[in-house]
Amino acid sequence: MLDLATTKVHDEQRQGESFAPFKEDPNAYNKLFYIESYGCQMNFADSEVVAAILNKEGFGATRKVEEADLIFINTCSIREKAEQTVRKRLTDFKKLKTARPGTLIGVLGCMAERLKSKFLEEEKLVDIVVGPDAYRSLPRLVDEANEGQKSVNVLLSREETYADIAPVRLNSNGISAFVSIMRGCNNMCSFCVVPFTRGRERSRDAESIVQECRDLFENGYKEVTLLGQNVDSYHYIPKDGNESDAVSFAKLLEKVALIAPELRVRFSTSHPKDITDEVLHTMAAYENICKCIHLPVQSGSTRILQLMNRTYTREWYIKKVDRIREILPDCSITSDIIAGFCTEEEQDHQDTLSVMDYSRYDLSYMFFYSERPGTLAQRRYKDDVPLELKKQRLQEIIEKQNQLSLENYKKDIGRTFKVLIDGDSKRSAANWVGRNSQNKVVVFPKNGAHKKGDYVMVQINDCTQATLFGTII
Ligand code: SAH
Ligand code: SF4
Ligand code: F3S
């Protein structure tokens, strides 16, 4: 899985996790659904909206695909590999359906949007195809499918934000939750399929966001991550309000931070062209806004950035990094990087490696370029870097990142961090695992009467390139 290679497992690479049921009493529901999600955090958050919509209609979630009446797969189109993974998984589901003909299979998300009704032609055993803005119509589509009719709804919307739907938290540790603050994307990065699968950008009602975060906190959650493809362009004007009432991302961050000092606030993703000083100053002003910015560079070469239509230059990016370091000296910066974009030469690749050195990323998600049908790059440019070379450059980028991560993590040895306990460490129940403000994973022996969701001060005494080890002080 070279194109998904990263130095650390992250939600974006969480694949195919099934969701925990809300099924205290299995007899309470006449039908059971199973949902599996791929792709970015937004897709995982959407699955929680889907679960809420289905729950309301009397469907209960199950973790066991074999017992489900309805099998949903929430799909991703970002790279060819992501779509292949979904197709493979569908083959498994189709086998189940052959054994249990009454089962319905529904394809949700970005691949549904991209392929639309073509999906039904290509995958004969699929019954329902629903795009990201059409989940409210799911109950009706399920009814139609039960009557033997194949159903498709891939209408994109300019308004839909599911603001009024309280997501059913699935597979959650009860400590951190994702909260969608906007949908779609108005940027047209030439490599990217998202604007086509998710439609126009729209911001969700600020009050509904704050309310959702407050409810989470009141239910014991200690961390919310505000999600959008480009959170810095969040801009919400209340109904009947005007521009002077607009809520910017910085304002929204502040509103959420003010809910409670014990509620940590994170966000993703920031676009280098849009992140403002106001956001950085808001981060500095509130201890509970975590000091971690995901600022994807994509490439370190201005020429390539222009072809990518990222609308910033190498120099602009470097200035943003400087600005972050100036206002938030303790802030972690992470990135996404694409190797082997159209026309990329050795010098461009070297520019990417050097911008990584400059930015000293704690973590990057690194991919080789995968041409996507319908995108600007596919229509305008030739995918002319040979696969072998793409992979070789990606490997160099990965090695660079590994080295940077290790160097950065080593610098934390001797320091003390406030860590939010996520739960037992996977390796041993004698240890806790948690994260610091910089989102670095910290593992430390249990000591005293702490529990999941507590904050503890941990002094670091060892590390790998992806984990800090320490002791509670
Ligand atoms: N909105 C986010 C990114 C969403 S997609 C942003 O603007 O940063 C996540 C990452 O997938 C992108 O940052 C990019 O690095 C990668 N990606 C997107 N399209 C790709 C493609 N066609 N080939 C390879 N990687 C791609
Ligand atoms: Fe894709 Fe660019 Fe939008 Fe991110 S900002 S989702 S990379 S078009
Ligand atoms: Fe994939 Fe769609 Fe997210 S293409 S990365 S699931 S927005």
Tab-separated table of C-alpha atoms in Angstrom, residues 34-356:
chain	number	residue	atom	x	y	z
A	34	TYR	CA	-24.167	-2.288	8.968
A	35	ILE	CA	-22.008	0.582	7.768
A	36	GLU	CA	-18.370	0.614	6.782
A	37	SER	CA	-16.495	3.813	5.994
A	38	TYR	CA	-13.503	4.720	3.876
A	39	GLY	CA	-11.673	7.953	3.170
A	40	CYS	CA	-11.373	11.127	5.192
A	41	GLN	CA	-12.735	12.083	8.601
A	42	MET	CA	-15.618	13.865	6.919
A	43	ASN	CA	-16.810	10.572	5.532
A	44	PHE	CA	-16.632	9.003	8.969
A	45	ALA	CA	-18.584	11.939	10.361
A	46	ASP	CA	-21.160	11.516	7.580
A	47	SER	CA	-21.644	7.883	8.514
A	48	GLU	CA	-22.700	9.091	11.954
A	49	VAL	CA	-25.304	11.333	10.316
A	50	VAL	CA	-26.487	8.392	8.225
A	51	ALA	CA	-26.742	6.282	11.385
A	52	ALA	CA	-28.868	8.995	13.000
A	53	ILE	CA	-31.199	9.158	9.992
A	54	LEU	CA	-31.591	5.369	9.916
A	55	ASN	CA	-31.976	5.086	13.691
A	56	LYS	CA	-34.867	7.511	13.568
A	57	GLU	CA	-36.569	5.269	11.022
A	58	GLY	CA	-36.298	2.293	13.346
A	59	PHE	CA	-33.131	0.705	12.032
A	60	GLY	CA	-30.514	-0.453	14.513
A	61	ALA	CA	-26.811	-0.569	13.790
A	62	THR	CA	-24.917	-3.813	13.985
A	63	ARG	CA	-21.247	-4.631	13.952
A	64	LYS	CA	-21.863	-8.013	12.377
A	65	VAL	CA	-22.242	-7.701	8.656
A	66	GLU	CA	-23.700	-11.231	8.428
A	67	GLU	CA	-26.769	-10.277	10.435
A	68	ALA	CA	-27.466	-6.995	8.631
A	69	ASP	CA	-30.552	-6.438	6.482
A	70	LEU	CA	-28.895	-3.383	5.008
A	71	ILE	CA	-25.206	-3.131	4.202
A	72	PHE	CA	-23.804	0.325	3.533
A	73	ILE	CA	-20.375	1.234	2.324
A	74	ASN	CA	-19.383	4.892	2.568
A	75	THR	CA	-16.844	5.344	-0.198
A	76	CYS	CA	-13.874	7.487	-1.166
A	77	SER	CA	-12.651	8.474	-4.642
A	78	ILE	CA	-9.563	10.467	-3.768
A	79	ARG	CA	-7.093	8.047	-5.379
A	80	GLU	CA	-7.559	5.075	-7.673
A	81	LYS	CA	-6.398	2.794	-4.891
A	82	ALA	CA	-9.225	3.991	-2.639
A	83	GLU	CA	-11.782	3.000	-5.246
A	84	GLN	CA	-10.154	-0.384	-5.781
A	85	THR	CA	-10.397	-1.092	-2.068
A	86	VAL	CA	-14.114	-0.333	-2.146
A	87	ARG	CA	-14.691	-2.578	-5.175
A	88	LYS	CA	-12.923	-5.407	-3.424
A	89	ARG	CA	-15.020	-4.994	-0.324
A	90	LEU	CA	-18.181	-4.908	-2.428
A	91	THR	CA	-17.279	-8.329	-3.783
A	92	ASP	CA	-17.424	-9.674	-0.218
A	93	PHE	CA	-20.790	-8.032	0.362
A	94	LYS	CA	-22.172	-9.404	-2.872
A	95	LYS	CA	-21.272	-12.903	-1.727
A	96	LEU	CA	-23.230	-12.323	1.462
A	97	LYS	CA	-26.156	-11.086	-0.545
A	98	THR	CA	-26.115	-14.164	-2.766
A	99	ALA	CA	-26.376	-16.257	0.386
A	100	ARG	CA	-29.110	-13.996	1.821
A	101	PRO	CA	-31.015	-12.527	-1.123
A	102	GLY	CA	-33.173	-10.188	0.955
A	103	THR	CA	-30.143	-8.131	1.995
A	104	LEU	CA	-29.829	-4.673	0.450
A	105	ILE	CA	-26.487	-3.158	-0.499
A	106	GLY	CA	-26.132	0.622	-0.528
A	107	VAL	CA	-23.186	2.627	-1.795
A	108	LEU	CA	-22.774	6.028	-0.170
A	109	GLY	CA	-20.291	8.853	-0.400
A	110	CYS	CA	-17.857	10.135	-2.958
A	111	MET	CA	-17.650	7.158	-5.268
A	112	ALA	CA	-21.446	7.044	-5.412
A	113	GLU	CA	-21.415	10.691	-6.409
A	114	ARG	CA	-18.685	10.238	-8.988
A	115	LEU	CA	-20.176	7.196	-10.716
A	116	LYS	CA	-23.884	7.871	-10.135
A	117	SER	CA	-26.215	5.394	-11.847
A	118	LYS	CA	-23.245	3.884	-13.678
A	119	PHE	CA	-22.615	2.131	-10.390
A	120	LEU	CA	-25.804	0.122	-10.768
A	121	GLU	CA	-24.779	-0.960	-14.255
A	122	GLU	CA	-21.290	-1.927	-13.154
A	123	GLU	CA	-22.259	-3.588	-9.896
A	124	LYS	CA	-25.441	-5.533	-10.499
A	125	LEU	CA	-26.013	-6.508	-6.881
A	126	VAL	CA	-25.952	-2.944	-5.591
A	127	ASP	CA	-29.446	-1.659	-4.780
A	128	ILE	CA	-28.965	1.907	-3.606
A	129	VAL	CA	-26.575	4.685	-4.651
A	130	VAL	CA	-26.597	7.866	-2.568
A	131	GLY	CA	-24.359	10.912	-2.797
A	132	PRO	CA	-23.099	12.922	0.209
A	133	ASP	CA	-25.860	15.539	0.078
A	134	ALA	CA	-28.772	13.119	-0.263
A	135	TYR	CA	-28.677	11.109	2.959
A	136	ARG	CA	-32.025	12.447	4.132
A	137	SER	CA	-33.643	10.510	1.308
A	138	LEU	CA	-32.172	7.216	2.503
A	139	PRO	CA	-35.316	5.898	4.266
A	140	ARG	CA	-37.363	6.453	1.111
A	141	LEU	CA	-34.713	4.842	-1.081
A	142	VAL	CA	-34.570	1.858	1.252
A	143	ASP	CA	-38.357	1.464	0.974
A	144	GLU	CA	-38.144	1.628	-2.808
A	145	ALA	CA	-35.337	-0.883	-2.879
A	146	ASN	CA	-37.332	-3.212	-0.646
A	147	GLU	CA	-40.047	-3.082	-3.275
A	148	GLY	CA	-37.508	-4.234	-5.831
A	149	GLN	CA	-36.673	-0.879	-7.350
A	150	LYS	CA	-33.056	0.220	-7.723
A	151	SER	CA	-32.668	3.712	-6.326
A	152	VAL	CA	-30.239	6.523	-6.941
A	153	ASN	CA	-30.037	9.980	-5.421
A	154	VAL	CA	-26.860	11.866	-6.129
A	155	LEU	CA	-28.220	15.392	-6.147
A	156	LEU	CA	-25.702	17.830	-4.748
A	157	SER	CA	-27.036	20.703	-2.737
A	158	ARG	CA	-25.989	24.273	-2.123
A	159	GLU	CA	-27.566	24.312	1.324
A	160	GLU	CA	-27.475	20.887	2.916
A	161	THR	CA	-25.300	20.788	6.041
A	162	TYR	CA	-27.325	18.311	8.142
A	163	ALA	CA	-27.139	21.018	10.805
A	164	ASP	CA	-30.216	19.787	12.675
A	165	ILE	CA	-29.205	16.125	12.786
A	166	ALA	CA	-27.499	14.980	15.960
A	167	PRO	CA	-25.009	12.354	14.760
A	168	VAL	CA	-25.151	8.953	16.413
A	169	ARG	CA	-21.643	8.505	17.799
A	170	LEU	CA	-20.407	5.168	16.623
A	171	ASN	CA	-17.152	3.429	17.389
A	172	SER	CA	-16.273	6.350	19.591
A	173	ASN	CA	-14.105	6.191	22.689
A	174	GLY	CA	-16.510	8.618	24.327
A	175	ILE	CA	-13.692	11.153	24.638
A	176	SER	CA	-13.173	12.709	21.211
A	177	ALA	CA	-15.627	13.390	18.434
A	178	PHE	CA	-15.591	14.906	14.972
A	179	VAL	CA	-17.922	17.753	14.179
A	180	SER	CA	-18.553	18.837	10.582
A	181	ILE	CA	-18.594	22.609	10.266
A	182	MET	CA	-18.923	22.879	6.519
A	183	ARG	CA	-19.333	20.774	3.413
A	184	GLY	CA	-17.973	20.790	-0.113
A	185	CYS	CA	-15.022	22.722	-1.482
A	186	ASN	CA	-14.747	25.746	-3.744
A	187	ASN	CA	-11.076	25.323	-4.463
A	188	MET	CA	-10.188	23.705	-7.682
A	189	CYS	CA	-6.905	22.001	-6.967
A	190	SER	CA	-6.275	20.448	-10.342
A	191	PHE	CA	-5.528	16.950	-8.992
A	192	CYS	CA	-8.544	16.727	-6.730
A	193	VAL	CA	-11.876	15.002	-7.176
A	194	VAL	CA	-13.483	16.425	-4.003
A	195	PRO	CA	-15.128	19.504	-5.581
A	196	PHE	CA	-16.907	17.104	-7.959
A	197	THR	CA	-17.969	14.595	-5.339
A	198	ARG	CA	-18.876	17.003	-2.561
A	199	GLY	CA	-20.107	20.030	-4.436
A	200	ARG	CA	-20.002	23.691	-3.523
A	201	GLU	CA	-18.699	24.887	-0.212
A	202	ARG	CA	-21.256	25.813	2.427
A	203	SER	CA	-20.879	26.615	6.104
A	204	ARG	CA	-23.042	25.109	8.778
A	205	ASP	CA	-25.039	27.218	11.212
A	206	ALA	CA	-22.581	28.350	13.891
A	207	GLU	CA	-25.047	27.937	16.740
A	208	SER	CA	-25.790	24.347	15.764
A	209	ILE	CA	-22.056	23.619	15.806
A	210	VAL	CA	-21.594	25.177	19.239
A	211	GLN	CA	-24.662	23.336	20.510
A	212	GLU	CA	-23.380	20.006	19.221
A	213	CYS	CA	-19.995	20.598	20.889
A	214	ARG	CA	-21.668	21.639	24.124
A	215	ASP	CA	-23.828	18.497	24.096
A	216	LEU	CA	-20.721	16.399	23.545
A	217	PHE	CA	-19.000	18.030	26.490
A	218	GLU	CA	-22.036	17.516	28.671
A	219	ASN	CA	-21.953	13.857	27.695
A	220	GLY	CA	-18.391	13.432	28.877
A	221	TYR	CA	-16.470	14.198	25.690
A	222	LYS	CA	-13.219	16.110	26.167
A	223	GLU	CA	-12.168	16.827	22.608
A	224	VAL	CA	-13.855	17.985	19.426
A	225	THR	CA	-12.278	18.198	16.005
A	226	LEU	CA	-13.946	20.717	13.702
A	227	LEU	CA	-13.950	19.350	10.188
A	228	GLY	CA	-13.965	20.887	6.744
A	229	GLN	CA	-11.946	20.561	3.540
A	230	ASN	CA	-10.851	24.133	4.068
A	231	VAL	CA	-11.871	25.295	7.531
A	232	ASP	CA	-10.305	28.741	7.171
A	233	SER	CA	-12.908	29.729	4.643
A	234	TYR	CA	-15.717	28.977	7.090
A	235	HIS	CA	-18.113	31.912	6.848
A	236	TYR	CA	-21.598	31.810	8.257
A	237	ILE	CA	-24.179	34.520	8.047
A	238	PRO	CA	-27.139	33.840	10.358
A	239	LYS	CA	-30.593	33.770	8.783
A	240	ASP	CA	-31.939	37.307	8.421
A	241	GLY	CA	-28.487	38.637	9.300
A	242	ASN	CA	-26.074	40.502	7.096
A	243	GLU	CA	-22.339	40.554	6.469
A	244	SER	CA	-21.684	42.363	9.754
A	245	ASP	CA	-23.142	39.371	11.617
A	246	ALA	CA	-20.909	36.899	9.794
A	247	VAL	CA	-19.056	34.312	11.856
A	248	SER	CA	-15.514	33.668	10.631
A	249	PHE	CA	-13.530	30.544	11.414
A	250	ALA	CA	-11.549	32.404	14.078
A	251	LYS	CA	-14.824	33.497	15.734
A	252	LEU	CA	-16.217	29.990	15.566
A	253	LEU	CA	-13.052	28.580	17.134
A	254	GLU	CA	-13.382	31.048	19.954
A	255	LYS	CA	-17.057	30.207	20.526
A	256	VAL	CA	-16.222	26.518	20.772
A	257	ALA	CA	-13.181	27.147	22.974
A	258	LEU	CA	-15.362	29.125	25.360
A	259	ILE	CA	-17.692	26.181	26.021
A	260	ALA	CA	-15.316	24.901	28.713
A	261	PRO	CA	-11.584	25.085	29.381
A	262	GLU	CA	-11.564	21.282	29.757
A	263	LEU	CA	-12.859	20.765	26.227
A	264	ARG	CA	-10.029	20.519	23.734
A	265	VAL	CA	-10.626	21.945	20.295
A	266	ARG	CA	-8.883	20.762	17.137
A	267	PHE	CA	-9.581	21.424	13.490
A	268	SER	CA	-8.672	20.173	10.045
A	269	THR	CA	-7.826	21.048	7.263
A	270	SER	CA	-6.194	24.452	6.860
A	271	HIS	CA	-5.394	25.767	3.424
A	272	PRO	CA	-2.133	27.764	3.296
A	273	LYS	CA	-3.796	30.468	1.221
A	274	ASP	CA	-6.596	31.025	3.749
A	275	ILE	CA	-5.262	30.576	7.272
A	276	THR	CA	-5.252	34.003	8.899
A	277	ASP	CA	-3.327	35.708	11.681
A	278	GLU	CA	-6.653	36.044	13.446
A	279	VAL	CA	-6.908	32.254	13.618
A	280	LEU	CA	-3.330	31.996	14.911
A	281	HIS	CA	-3.962	34.656	17.560
A	282	THR	CA	-7.171	32.921	18.636
A	283	MET	CA	-5.211	29.706	19.000
A	284	ALA	CA	-2.635	31.534	21.109
A	285	ALA	CA	-5.325	33.082	23.316
A	286	TYR	CA	-6.960	29.787	24.364
A	287	GLU	CA	-5.021	27.011	26.017
A	288	ASN	CA	-7.676	24.478	25.042
A	289	ILE	CA	-7.316	25.138	21.307
A	290	CYS	CA	-4.735	22.534	20.446
A	291	LYS	CA	-1.442	23.649	19.020
A	292	CYS	CA	-1.420	21.620	15.877
A	293	ILE	CA	-2.048	22.803	12.339
A	294	HIS	CA	-2.520	20.518	9.381
A	295	LEU	CA	-1.204	22.683	6.554
A	296	PRO	CA	-0.834	20.546	3.422
A	297	VAL	CA	1.927	21.831	1.157
A	298	GLN	CA	1.370	19.257	-1.638
A	299	SER	CA	4.603	20.320	-3.363
A	300	GLY	CA	7.562	22.545	-2.594
A	301	SER	CA	7.941	23.762	-6.163
A	302	THR	CA	6.181	26.963	-7.179
A	303	ARG	CA	5.901	25.765	-10.755
A	304	ILE	CA	4.151	22.564	-9.679
A	305	LEU	CA	1.989	24.421	-7.160
A	306	GLN	CA	0.778	26.599	-10.017
A	307	LEU	CA	-0.077	23.562	-12.134
A	308	MET	CA	-1.854	22.143	-9.105
A	309	ASN	CA	-3.821	25.377	-8.869
A	310	ARG	CA	-3.019	25.688	-5.179
A	311	THR	CA	-2.859	29.502	-5.600
A	312	TYR	CA	0.192	29.968	-3.352
A	313	THR	CA	3.909	29.860	-4.019
A	314	ARG	CA	6.698	28.146	-2.156
A	315	GLU	CA	7.613	31.508	-0.643
A	316	TRP	CA	4.051	32.182	0.502
A	317	TYR	CA	3.957	28.793	2.178
A	318	ILE	CA	7.276	29.381	3.919
A	319	LYS	CA	6.002	32.723	5.190
A	320	LYS	CA	2.954	30.997	6.676
A	321	VAL	CA	5.228	28.548	8.457
A	322	ASP	CA	7.285	31.476	9.789
A	323	ARG	CA	4.132	33.190	10.959
A	324	ILE	CA	2.947	30.085	12.817
A	325	ARG	CA	6.332	29.708	14.508
A	326	GLU	CA	6.278	33.379	15.460
A	327	ILE	CA	2.777	33.469	16.958
A	328	LEU	CA	2.674	29.852	18.193
A	329	PRO	CA	6.245	28.758	18.932
A	330	ASP	CA	5.071	25.446	20.311
A	331	CYS	CA	2.770	24.533	17.454
A	332	SER	CA	3.059	21.274	15.570
A	333	ILE	CA	2.748	21.489	11.788
A	334	THR	CA	1.705	18.529	9.659
A	335	SER	CA	1.264	18.162	5.930
A	336	ASP	CA	0.023	16.273	2.883
A	337	ILE	CA	2.456	15.738	0.029
A	338	ILE	CA	1.975	14.443	-3.495
A	339	ALA	CA	4.938	12.922	-5.325
A	340	GLY	CA	5.160	12.794	-9.107
A	341	PHE	CA	2.515	15.267	-10.200
A	342	CYS	CA	2.352	15.981	-13.957
A	343	THR	CA	5.635	17.326	-15.377
A	344	GLU	CA	7.447	17.052	-12.037
A	345	GLU	CA	11.213	17.053	-12.518
A	346	GLU	CA	14.030	16.148	-10.164
A	347	GLN	CA	14.479	19.795	-9.168
A	348	ASP	CA	10.785	20.109	-8.221
A	349	HIS	CA	11.106	16.989	-6.123
A	350	GLN	CA	14.203	18.427	-4.405
A	351	ASP	CA	12.160	21.559	-3.683
A	352	THR	CA	9.570	19.398	-1.941
A	353	LEU	CA	12.244	17.739	0.196
A	354	SER	CA	13.700	21.114	1.145
A	355	VAL	CA	10.340	22.645	2.069
A	356	MET	CA	9.843	19.637	4.343
